[in-house]
Coordinates of C-alpha atoms and ligand atoms in Angstrom, one line a residue:
M1 CA 149.7 71.6 399.6
H2 CA 146.3 73.1 398.9
P3 CA 146.2 74.2 395.2
R4 CA 145.4 77.8 396.0
L5 CA 148.2 78.0 398.5
A6 CA 150.6 76.4 396.0
E7 CA 149.5 78.9 393.3
D8 CA 149.9 81.9 395.6
R9 CA 153.4 80.7 396.6
E10 CA 154.3 80.4 392.9
E11 CA 152.9 83.8 392.1
L12 CA 154.0 85.6 395.3
P13 CA 156.3 88.3 393.8
K14 CA 153.6 89.3 391.3
L15 CA 150.8 89.2 393.9
L16 CA 152.8 91.4 396.3
R17 CA 153.4 93.9 393.5
D18 CA 149.6 94.0 392.9
V19 CA 149.0 94.6 396.7
Q20 CA 151.7 97.3 396.6
R21 CA 150.0 99.0 393.7
H22 CA 146.7 98.8 395.4
A23 CA 148.2 100.3 398.6
A24 CA 149.9 103.1 396.7
S25 CA 146.6 104.1 395.0
L26 CA 144.8 103.9 398.4
L27 CA 147.4 106.3 399.9
A28 CA 147.1 108.6 396.9
S29 CA 143.4 108.8 397.4
L30 CA 143.5 109.8 401.1
D31 CA 143.1 113.5 400.4
E32 CA 139.9 113.1 398.4
R33 CA 138.3 110.1 400.1
D34 CA 135.5 110.9 402.5
V35 CA 137.1 111.0 406.0
V36 CA 134.2 109.0 407.4
P37 CA 132.3 107.3 404.5
S38 CA 128.6 106.7 404.7
P39 CA 128.0 103.4 402.9
P40 CA 126.4 100.8 405.2
V41 CA 128.6 98.1 406.6
P42 CA 128.2 95.0 404.3
P43 CA 126.1 92.2 405.8
P44 CA 128.2 89.3 407.1
T45 CA 128.7 86.3 404.9
P46 CA 129.4 82.8 406.1
L47 CA 132.9 81.4 405.8
P48 CA 133.3 80.1 402.3
A49 CA 134.1 76.4 402.1
R50 CA 136.4 76.9 399.1
G51 CA 139.1 79.4 399.0
V52 CA 139.6 81.8 396.1
G53 CA 143.2 82.7 396.4
L54 CA 144.9 86.0 397.2
K55 CA 144.1 87.9 393.9
A56 CA 140.3 87.4 394.2
T57 CA 140.4 88.1 397.9
L58 CA 142.1 91.4 397.3
E59 CA 139.4 92.3 394.8
E60 CA 136.6 91.3 397.2
F61 CA 138.2 93.3 400.0
A62 CA 138.5 96.4 397.8
E63 CA 134.9 96.1 396.7
R64 CA 133.1 95.0 399.9
W65 CA 135.0 96.5 402.7
E66 CA 137.2 99.4 401.6
P67 CA 134.4 101.8 400.7
T68 CA 133.2 101.6 404.3
L69 CA 136.5 102.2 406.0
S70 CA 137.5 105.6 407.5
A71 CA 140.4 107.5 406.1
S72 CA 142.1 107.5 409.5
A73 CA 145.5 107.4 407.9
G74 CA 144.7 110.7 406.2
P75 CA 145.2 114.3 407.2
R76 CA 141.7 115.3 408.3
Y77 CA 140.9 112.5 410.7
L78 CA 141.2 114.4 414.0
G79 CA 139.3 112.1 416.3
F80 CA 140.8 110.5 419.5
V81 CA 144.5 111.0 419.1
T82 CA 145.1 109.1 415.9
G83 CA 148.4 109.4 414.2
G84 CA 149.2 108.1 410.7
A85 CA 152.1 106.1 409.5
T86 CA 155.2 107.8 408.0
P87 CA 156.5 106.2 404.8
A88 CA 159.4 104.7 406.6
A89 CA 157.2 103.4 409.5
L90 CA 154.8 101.8 406.9
A91 CA 157.8 100.1 405.2
G92 CA 159.1 98.9 408.6
D93 CA 155.7 97.5 409.4
W94 CA 155.5 95.6 406.1
L95 CA 158.9 94.1 406.8
T96 CA 157.8 93.2 410.4
S97 CA 155.1 91.0 408.9
T98 CA 157.4 89.8 406.2
W99 CA 160.0 88.6 408.8
D100 CA 157.2 87.4 411.1
L101 CA 159.6 87.1 414.0
N102 CA 158.5 86.2 417.5
A103 CA 161.0 88.4 419.4
F104 CA 160.4 87.0 422.9
S105 CA 163.4 84.9 423.6
S106 CA 167.1 85.3 423.4
L107 CA 167.5 81.7 422.3
D108 CA 167.2 82.8 418.6
G109 CA 168.2 85.9 416.7
A110 CA 168.9 89.5 417.4
G111 CA 165.3 90.8 417.3
Q112 CA 165.3 91.8 420.9
H113 CA 168.5 93.7 420.4
L114 CA 166.9 95.8 417.7
E115 CA 164.1 96.5 420.1
R116 CA 166.6 97.5 422.8
E117 CA 168.4 99.9 420.4
T118 CA 165.0 101.4 419.5
I119 CA 164.2 101.8 423.2
T120 CA 167.5 103.7 423.7
W121 CA 166.7 106.0 420.8
L122 CA 163.2 106.7 422.3
R123 CA 164.6 107.4 425.7
G124 CA 166.9 110.0 424.1
L125 CA 163.9 111.5 422.3
F126 CA 161.9 111.9 425.6
G127 CA 164.8 112.9 427.8
L128 CA 164.7 109.8 429.9
S129 CA 167.9 108.5 431.5
D130 CA 169.2 105.0 431.3
R131 CA 167.7 104.3 434.7
H132 CA 164.5 103.7 432.8
H133 CA 164.1 100.3 431.1
G134 CA 161.6 100.1 428.3
T135 CA 159.5 97.4 426.7
F136 CA 157.3 97.5 423.6
V137 CA 153.6 96.8 424.2
S138 CA 150.5 97.1 422.1
G139 CA 149.2 100.5 423.3
A140 CA 149.1 103.0 426.1
T141 CA 146.4 101.0 428.0
M142 CA 148.6 98.0 428.1
S143 CA 151.6 100.2 429.0
T144 CA 149.7 101.7 431.9
T145 CA 148.5 98.2 432.9
V146 CA 152.1 97.0 433.0
G147 CA 153.2 100.2 434.9
L148 CA 150.5 99.8 437.5
A149 CA 151.2 96.0 437.8
T150 CA 154.8 97.0 438.7
A151 CA 153.5 99.6 441.1
R152 CA 151.3 97.0 442.7
E153 CA 154.3 94.9 443.4
W154 CA 156.1 97.9 444.8
L155 CA 153.2 98.4 447.2
G156 CA 153.8 94.8 448.2
E157 CA 157.5 95.4 448.7
R158 CA 156.6 98.3 451.1
K159 CA 154.2 96.1 453.0
G160 CA 156.4 93.0 453.0
V161 CA 154.2 90.9 450.8
S162 CA 154.1 89.9 447.1
P163 CA 150.8 90.4 445.2
A164 CA 152.4 88.5 442.3
E165 CA 152.9 85.4 444.6
D166 CA 150.1 85.8 447.1
G167 CA 147.4 87.7 445.2
V168 CA 146.2 91.3 445.5
G169 CA 144.3 90.5 448.6
A170 CA 147.6 90.5 450.5
L171 CA 147.8 94.3 449.9
G172 CA 144.8 95.6 451.8
P173 CA 143.2 98.8 450.5
V174 CA 145.0 100.5 447.7
R175 CA 144.5 104.2 446.8
V176 CA 145.3 105.6 443.4
L177 CA 145.3 109.4 443.2
S178 CA 145.0 111.3 440.0
G179 CA 143.5 114.6 438.6
A180 CA 142.0 114.0 435.2
A181 CA 142.9 110.3 434.8
H182 CA 142.4 108.7 431.4
S183 CA 139.7 106.1 431.2
S184 CA 142.3 103.4 430.6
V185 CA 143.5 103.8 434.2
S186 CA 140.2 102.4 435.6
K187 CA 140.4 99.5 433.1
A188 CA 143.9 98.7 434.2
L189 CA 142.9 98.8 437.9
S190 CA 140.0 96.4 437.1
V191 CA 142.3 94.0 435.3
L192 CA 144.9 94.1 438.1
G193 CA 142.3 93.2 440.8
V194 CA 143.0 96.5 442.5
G195 CA 139.5 97.6 441.4
R196 CA 138.1 100.6 439.7
T197 CA 136.9 102.2 443.0
A198 CA 140.5 102.4 444.1
L199 CA 140.8 105.5 441.9
V200 CA 140.4 108.6 444.0
P201 CA 139.8 111.7 441.8
V202 CA 141.7 114.7 443.0
D203 CA 140.6 118.2 442.2
T204 CA 142.0 119.9 439.2
L205 CA 142.9 123.6 439.0
P206 CA 140.0 126.0 438.2
G207 CA 139.2 125.8 434.5
R208 CA 142.0 123.3 433.9
E209 CA 142.6 119.5 433.7
A210 CA 145.9 119.8 435.5
V211 CA 145.8 118.5 439.1
D212 CA 145.7 121.0 442.0
I213 CA 148.9 120.2 443.8
A214 CA 147.6 121.4 447.2
A215 CA 144.6 119.1 446.7
L216 CA 146.9 116.2 445.9
E217 CA 148.9 116.9 449.0
R218 CA 145.7 116.8 451.1
A219 CA 144.7 113.5 449.5
L220 CA 148.1 112.0 450.2
R221 CA 148.0 113.2 453.8
E222 CA 144.4 111.8 454.2
H223 CA 145.4 108.3 453.0
Q224 CA 148.8 108.2 454.6
A225 CA 147.6 105.9 457.4
D226 CA 146.7 103.2 454.9
G227 CA 150.3 103.0 453.6
P228 CA 151.8 104.3 450.4
C229 CA 149.6 105.4 447.5
L230 CA 149.9 105.3 443.7
V231 CA 149.9 108.7 442.0
I232 CA 149.1 109.0 438.3
A233 CA 150.2 112.2 436.7
N234 CA 148.9 113.2 433.4
A235 CA 151.2 114.6 430.7
G236 CA 148.7 115.5 428.0
T237 CA 145.0 114.9 428.8
V238 CA 142.8 113.9 426.0
N239 CA 140.2 116.7 426.2
T240 CA 142.6 119.7 426.3
A241 CA 146.1 118.3 426.3
D242 CA 146.7 119.7 429.7
F243 CA 149.8 118.8 431.8
D244 CA 150.2 118.1 435.5
D245 CA 153.2 119.8 437.1
V246 CA 155.3 116.7 437.4
L247 CA 158.2 118.5 439.1
A248 CA 155.8 119.8 441.9
I249 CA 154.4 116.2 442.3
C250 CA 157.9 114.9 442.6
A251 CA 158.7 117.4 445.3
L252 CA 155.8 115.9 447.4
R253 CA 157.9 112.7 447.7
E254 CA 160.0 114.4 450.3
R255 CA 157.0 114.2 452.6
Y256 CA 155.0 111.3 451.3
D257 CA 155.8 107.8 450.0
F258 CA 154.1 107.1 446.7
W259 CA 154.7 105.4 443.3
L260 CA 154.5 107.9 440.4
H261 CA 153.2 106.7 437.1
V262 CA 153.0 109.3 434.3
D263 CA 150.5 108.9 431.5
A264 CA 152.4 110.6 428.7
A265 CA 150.7 108.7 425.9
F266 CA 151.0 111.5 423.5
G267 CA 152.3 114.3 425.8
A268 CA 155.8 112.9 426.0
F269 CA 156.3 114.2 422.4
A270 CA 156.2 117.8 423.8
A271 CA 159.9 117.0 424.7
L272 CA 160.7 117.3 421.0
S273 CA 159.6 121.0 420.8
P274 CA 162.0 123.4 422.6
D275 CA 159.0 125.7 423.2
H276 CA 157.0 122.9 424.9
A277 CA 159.6 120.7 426.4
H278 CA 159.1 122.3 429.9
L279 CA 155.7 120.6 430.0
V280 CA 157.4 117.3 430.6
D281 CA 160.1 118.5 433.0
G282 CA 160.5 115.9 435.7
L283 CA 159.4 113.0 433.5
D284 CA 162.6 111.1 434.2
A285 CA 161.9 111.1 437.9
A286 CA 158.7 109.0 437.4
D287 CA 158.8 105.4 438.5
S288 CA 156.9 104.3 435.4
V289 CA 155.9 106.1 432.2
C290 CA 153.5 105.2 429.4
V291 CA 154.1 106.5 425.9
D292 CA 152.1 105.6 422.8
L293 CA 154.0 105.3 419.5
H294 CA 151.0 104.7 417.2
K295 CA 149.9 108.3 418.0
W296 CA 152.5 111.0 417.6
L297 CA 155.4 108.9 416.4
N298 CA 153.2 108.0 413.5
V299 CA 153.9 104.3 413.4
P300 CA 151.1 101.9 412.5
Y301 CA 148.9 100.3 415.2
D302 CA 149.6 98.7 417.5
S303 CA 152.7 100.2 419.3
A304 CA 153.5 101.8 422.6
V305 CA 156.3 101.7 425.2
Q306 CA 156.3 101.1 428.9
F307 CA 159.2 102.6 430.8
T308 CA 160.0 101.8 434.4
R309 CA 162.9 102.2 436.8
R310 CA 162.0 99.0 438.6
R311 CA 162.5 96.2 436.1
D312 CA 163.1 93.8 439.0
L313 CA 159.5 94.3 440.1
Q314 CA 158.3 94.1 436.5
T315 CA 159.8 90.7 436.1
A316 CA 158.5 89.6 439.5
V317 CA 155.0 90.2 438.0
F318 CA 155.5 89.0 434.5
Q319 CA 158.2 86.3 434.6
N320 CA 157.3 83.2 432.7
A321 CA 159.3 80.3 433.9
A322 CA 159.5 77.4 431.5
A323 CA 162.2 74.8 430.7
Y324 CA 162.5 76.0 427.1
L325 CA 162.8 79.7 427.9
G326 CA 166.0 81.4 429.0
P327 CA 166.7 82.3 432.6
L328 CA 165.9 85.8 433.8
G329 CA 169.5 87.0 433.9
D330 CA 170.5 90.7 433.9
T331 CA 168.7 91.4 430.6
P332 CA 165.4 89.6 430.8
D333 CA 163.7 88.4 427.6
T334 CA 160.5 90.2 426.6
A335 CA 158.5 87.1 427.6
H336 CA 159.3 88.1 431.2
L337 CA 158.3 91.7 430.9
T338 CA 154.8 91.9 429.6
P339 CA 151.4 90.1 429.8
E340 CA 152.0 88.5 426.3
N341 CA 154.5 85.7 425.7
S342 CA 154.8 85.8 421.9
H343 CA 156.0 89.2 420.9
R344 CA 155.6 90.9 417.5
L345 CA 158.8 92.8 416.6
R346 CA 156.8 96.0 416.3
A347 CA 159.9 97.9 417.2
I348 CA 161.0 97.7 413.5
A349 CA 158.5 100.4 412.4
A350 CA 159.7 102.8 415.1
W351 CA 163.3 102.0 414.2
F352 CA 162.6 102.8 410.6
T353 CA 160.9 106.1 411.2
L354 CA 163.5 107.2 413.8
R355 CA 166.3 106.3 411.5
A356 CA 164.7 107.8 408.4
Y357 CA 163.6 111.2 409.8
G358 CA 165.6 111.5 413.0
R359 CA 165.0 113.8 415.9
D360 CA 164.7 116.8 413.6
G361 CA 162.1 115.2 411.3
H362 CA 160.0 114.1 414.2
R363 CA 160.3 117.5 415.8
E364 CA 159.0 119.0 412.6
I365 CA 155.9 116.7 412.7
V366 CA 155.3 117.6 416.4
E367 CA 155.7 121.4 415.8
R368 CA 153.5 121.3 412.7
S369 CA 150.7 119.5 414.6
I370 CA 150.9 122.1 417.3
A371 CA 150.8 125.0 414.8
C372 CA 147.8 123.4 413.1
A373 CA 145.9 123.1 416.4
R374 CA 146.7 126.7 417.1
T375 CA 145.4 127.9 413.7
L376 CA 142.2 125.9 414.2
G377 CA 141.9 127.2 417.8
D378 CA 142.3 130.8 416.6
A379 CA 139.7 130.3 413.9
V380 CA 137.2 128.7 416.3
D381 CA 137.8 131.6 418.7
A382 CA 136.9 134.0 415.9
M383 CA 133.6 132.3 414.9
P384 CA 130.6 133.7 416.8
E385 CA 128.8 130.3 416.5
L386 CA 131.6 128.5 418.4
R387 CA 133.3 128.7 421.8
L388 CA 136.8 127.5 422.5
L389 CA 136.7 125.8 425.9
A390 CA 140.4 125.9 426.8
P391 CA 143.5 127.5 425.4
V392 CA 145.3 125.3 422.9
H393 CA 148.1 124.0 425.2
L394 CA 149.6 121.6 422.6
N395 CA 147.9 119.7 419.8
V396 CA 144.2 119.6 420.8
A397 CA 141.5 122.2 420.2
C398 CA 138.4 121.7 422.4
F399 CA 135.3 123.7 421.6
T400 CA 131.5 123.7 421.6
L401 CA 128.6 125.6 420.2
A402 CA 128.1 129.1 421.6
E403 CA 124.3 128.5 421.6
E404 CA 122.6 125.4 422.8
P405 CA 125.6 123.2 423.1
T406 CA 123.7 119.9 423.4
A407 CA 125.1 116.5 422.6
E408 CA 122.4 116.1 419.9
R409 CA 123.3 119.4 418.1
L410 CA 127.0 118.5 418.2
T411 CA 126.3 115.1 416.7
A412 CA 124.3 116.8 414.0
L413 CA 127.3 119.0 413.4
T414 CA 129.8 116.1 413.2
D415 CA 127.4 114.3 410.8
L416 CA 127.4 117.3 408.5
L417 CA 131.2 117.4 408.7
A418 CA 131.8 113.6 408.3
A419 CA 133.1 113.7 404.7
E420 CA 135.6 116.5 405.3
V421 CA 136.8 116.0 408.9
F422 CA 136.4 113.6 411.8
L423 CA 136.1 115.1 415.3
T424 CA 135.2 113.2 418.5
P425 CA 132.7 114.2 421.1
T426 CA 133.5 114.7 424.7
V427 CA 132.2 116.4 427.9
L428 CA 134.3 119.0 429.6
D429 CA 133.3 120.3 433.0
G430 CA 129.7 119.1 432.2
V431 CA 129.6 120.8 428.8
P432 CA 129.2 118.6 425.7
A433 CA 132.0 119.5 423.3
L434 CA 134.1 118.4 420.4
R435 CA 137.8 117.9 420.2
A436 CA 140.2 118.1 417.3
A437 CA 143.5 116.3 418.0
F438 CA 146.4 116.8 415.7
S439 CA 149.0 114.0 415.4
N440 CA 149.1 112.9 411.8
W441 CA 152.3 113.7 409.9
R442 CA 150.2 114.4 406.7
T443 CA 148.2 117.2 408.2
D444 CA 149.2 120.7 407.0
E445 CA 147.9 124.3 406.9
P446 CA 145.9 123.7 403.7
D447 CA 144.0 121.0 405.5
I448 CA 143.2 123.4 408.3
H449 CA 141.8 125.9 405.8
R450 CA 139.7 123.2 404.3
I451 CA 138.4 122.2 407.8
I452 CA 137.6 125.8 408.7
T453 CA 135.6 126.2 405.5
A454 CA 133.8 122.9 406.2
L455 CA 133.0 124.1 409.7
Q456 CA 131.6 127.4 408.5
K457 CA 129.4 125.6 405.9
A458 CA 128.2 123.0 408.4
L459 CA 127.4 125.7 411.0
H460 CA 125.4 127.5 408.4
K461 CA 123.2 124.4 407.8
L462 CA 122.9 123.4 411.5
Q463 CA 119.3 123.8 412.7
P464 CA 118.4 125.1 416.1
S465 CA 117.1 122.2 418.3
Ligands
LIG1 C1 145.3 107.2 423.8 C2 145.5 107.4 425.3 C3 145.5 106.3 426.1 C4 145.1 104.9 425.7 O1 145.9 104.5 424.6 P1 145.7 103.2 423.7 O2 146.9 103.2 422.9 O3 144.4 103.4 423.0 O4 145.6 102.0 424.6 C5 145.8 106.5 427.5 N1 146.1 107.8 427.9 C6 146.1 108.8 427.1 C7 146.5 110.2 427.6 C8 145.8 108.7 425.7 O5 145.8 109.7 424.9

């Protein structure tokens, strides 16, 4: 064995304690660290011929790279929709790597059973019935890709062909209807060979990102002659956390034949708050549902779930026949359910946080995020220099400058804020804007006051263009 490897094996308990101490001090520094630090990224160095062992590697990482990394695990990183990692989720994730299981086959171990138990708990959290089967994947984009791959096979079933066997060309034109679809939908359609231009944007309600049901019905009628469509409903849009009326979309099925995929990447968590649960009424009736866990469940990257009522079609697409793998059977191995074969047992982190904090703990996180978004929204509304662009429906506040809301001035504003808070730019209805998304369990009211103060100071410094 290489001497460095042998040494590290010998010293492993001590080395892991060093890493643990380092991790704990890092977490303790999250409040004070610059949210987006300014040091330049270190220049690349060539791969060293000789290894230095774990201890020196940790020191080099801490010195060269850590000063440049964003405090996205901390409470004031409000870009994208970026959750943190609860203590239990972090511990579960450490143990996932420690066990280093490949939970893709029933030929060994109970890993897949742990994943199934976690799926059952998650279904309960989101109000999904046991007609929905779930599988862990790496993110909402992958979840939507799997959901739409299953939908593609359903279109084939309706037309008496199998795209999985004969290729997507067997389908003819495909129409995918959605109001304010997330960008990941186009990516999924590209990967699936359906093509980005298959996405037909449907009008949203005035001043909203929620689909106009009458416009959706018109689009369904217009494309009826080409055969069934795919409809993607949005439960939580990224700009304003708006929700389509899923029940009304479901009602259209009485007259039109379509597959309903719901992108509930973070919006599914509305189900945890009694005051907001109505936003996801009808979710269970969807044919496939995408939910991210690395956002509002606060487990580390990368973790999401794909739910579908048609696991038979899912396996038609993803089955991986090999002599050494088990047969499909009634409960297919994960190798038959997703694009990957090898399968990180990422369910452990979700299992840990659900067990440690329960429904009530996760409800508290969700409700606190919503309260924080409201407080910031109210403060923005009260500042003459800013304009709130939509009511705070859930956990996102979307706003812009009252005067000269150009992308350049917004970038200047976020640059001034970088140490204290991270916001991401967007464009809403043609207007450049910023969004603050709340989904980290650490974020609390004192953070919002700090953010409001930082905003006021930055606005004071901001120059006219
Ligand atoms: C984040 C997000 C996605 C994409 O999720 P990834 O986990 O980054 O792949 C899709 N849809 C919505 C609504 C999202 O918020």
